[in-house]
PDB file of C-alpha atoms in Angstrom:
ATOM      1  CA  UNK A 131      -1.459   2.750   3.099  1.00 82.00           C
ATOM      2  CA  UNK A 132      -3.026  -0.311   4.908  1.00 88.00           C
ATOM      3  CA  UNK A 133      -3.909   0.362   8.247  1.00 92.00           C
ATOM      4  CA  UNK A 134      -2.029  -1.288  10.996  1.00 94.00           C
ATOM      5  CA  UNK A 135      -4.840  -2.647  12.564  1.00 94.00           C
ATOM      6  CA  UNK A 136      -5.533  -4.686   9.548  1.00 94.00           C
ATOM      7  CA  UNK A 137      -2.204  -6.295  10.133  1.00 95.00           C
ATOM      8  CA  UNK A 138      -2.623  -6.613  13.688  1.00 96.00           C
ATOM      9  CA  UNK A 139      -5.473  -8.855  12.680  1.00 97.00           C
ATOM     10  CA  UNK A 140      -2.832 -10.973  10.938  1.00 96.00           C
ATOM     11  CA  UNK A 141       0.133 -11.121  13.261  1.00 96.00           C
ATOM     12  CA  UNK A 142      -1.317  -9.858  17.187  1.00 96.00           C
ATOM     13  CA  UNK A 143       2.046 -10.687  18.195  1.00 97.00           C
ATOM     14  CA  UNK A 144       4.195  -8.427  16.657  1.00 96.00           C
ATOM     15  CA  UNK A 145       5.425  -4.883  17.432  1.00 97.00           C
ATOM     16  CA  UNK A 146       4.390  -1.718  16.285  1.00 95.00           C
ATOM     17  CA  UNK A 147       7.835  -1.402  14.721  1.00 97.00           C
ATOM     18  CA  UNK A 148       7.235  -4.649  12.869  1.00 97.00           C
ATOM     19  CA  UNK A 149       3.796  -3.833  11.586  1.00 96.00           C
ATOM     20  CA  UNK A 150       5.078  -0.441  10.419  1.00 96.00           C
ATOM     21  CA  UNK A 151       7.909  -2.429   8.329  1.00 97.00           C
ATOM     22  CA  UNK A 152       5.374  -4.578   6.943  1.00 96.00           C
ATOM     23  CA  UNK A 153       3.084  -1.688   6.014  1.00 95.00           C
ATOM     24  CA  UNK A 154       5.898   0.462   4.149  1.00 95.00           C
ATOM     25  CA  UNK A 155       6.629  -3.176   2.274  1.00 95.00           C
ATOM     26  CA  UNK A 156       3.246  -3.959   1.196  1.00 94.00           C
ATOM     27  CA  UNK A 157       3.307   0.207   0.019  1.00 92.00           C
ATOM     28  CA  UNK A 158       6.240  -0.490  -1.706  1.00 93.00           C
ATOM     29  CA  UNK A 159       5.527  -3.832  -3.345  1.00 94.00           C
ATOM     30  CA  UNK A 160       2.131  -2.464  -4.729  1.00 91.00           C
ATOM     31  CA  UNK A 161       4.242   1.201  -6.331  1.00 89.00           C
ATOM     32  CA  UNK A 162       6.176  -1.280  -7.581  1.00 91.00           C
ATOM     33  CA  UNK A 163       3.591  -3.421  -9.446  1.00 91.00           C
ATOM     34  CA  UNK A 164       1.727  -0.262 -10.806  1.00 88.00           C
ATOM     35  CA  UNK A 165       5.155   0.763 -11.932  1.00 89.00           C
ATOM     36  CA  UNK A 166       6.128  -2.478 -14.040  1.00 90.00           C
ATOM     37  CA  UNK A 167       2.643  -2.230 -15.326  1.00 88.00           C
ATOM     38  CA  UNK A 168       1.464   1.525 -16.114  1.00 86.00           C
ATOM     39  CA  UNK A 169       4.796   2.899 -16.629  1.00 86.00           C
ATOM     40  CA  UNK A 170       6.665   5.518 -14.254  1.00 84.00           C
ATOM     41  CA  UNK A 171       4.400   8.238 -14.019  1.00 81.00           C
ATOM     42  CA  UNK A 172       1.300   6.077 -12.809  1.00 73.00           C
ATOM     43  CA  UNK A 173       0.913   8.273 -10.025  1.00 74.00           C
ATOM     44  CA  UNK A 174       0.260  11.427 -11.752  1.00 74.00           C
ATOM     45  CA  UNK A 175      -2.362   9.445 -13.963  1.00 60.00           C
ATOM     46  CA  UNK A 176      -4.536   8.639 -11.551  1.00 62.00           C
ATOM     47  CA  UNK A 177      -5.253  12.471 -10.164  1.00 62.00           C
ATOM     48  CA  UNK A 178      -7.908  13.230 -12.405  1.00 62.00           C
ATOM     49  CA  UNK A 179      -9.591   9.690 -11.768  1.00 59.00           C
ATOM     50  CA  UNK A 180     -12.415   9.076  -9.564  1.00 58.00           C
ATOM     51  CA  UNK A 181     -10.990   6.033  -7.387  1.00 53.00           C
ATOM     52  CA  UNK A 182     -14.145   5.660  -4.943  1.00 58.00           C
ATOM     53  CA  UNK A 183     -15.551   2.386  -4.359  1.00 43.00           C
ATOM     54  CA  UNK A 184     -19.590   2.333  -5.279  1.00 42.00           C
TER      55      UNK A 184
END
């Protein structure tokens, strides 16, 4: 998930509530989009993947 101090940076004035429901959205909204695009189990294809950034 994105950490909440990288939407801090983007709204200081909101609560940690607020940032939380803004963090589970963005989570959410990007399942979503891998969904609609690599099918329902797109989760359990990435396991075997090597996902660091070089």
């Amino acid at each position: 998930m994105l950490p909440l101090d990288v939407i801090r940076k983007h709204y200081p004035n909101l609560s940690d509530e607020d940032l939380k429901k803004i963090q589970v959205f963005i989570y959410e909204l990007c399942c979503g989009l891998m969904q609609h695009f690599y099918g329902e189990d797109w989760d359990k294809d990435i396991e075997g993947m090597d996902l660091e950034n070089e």
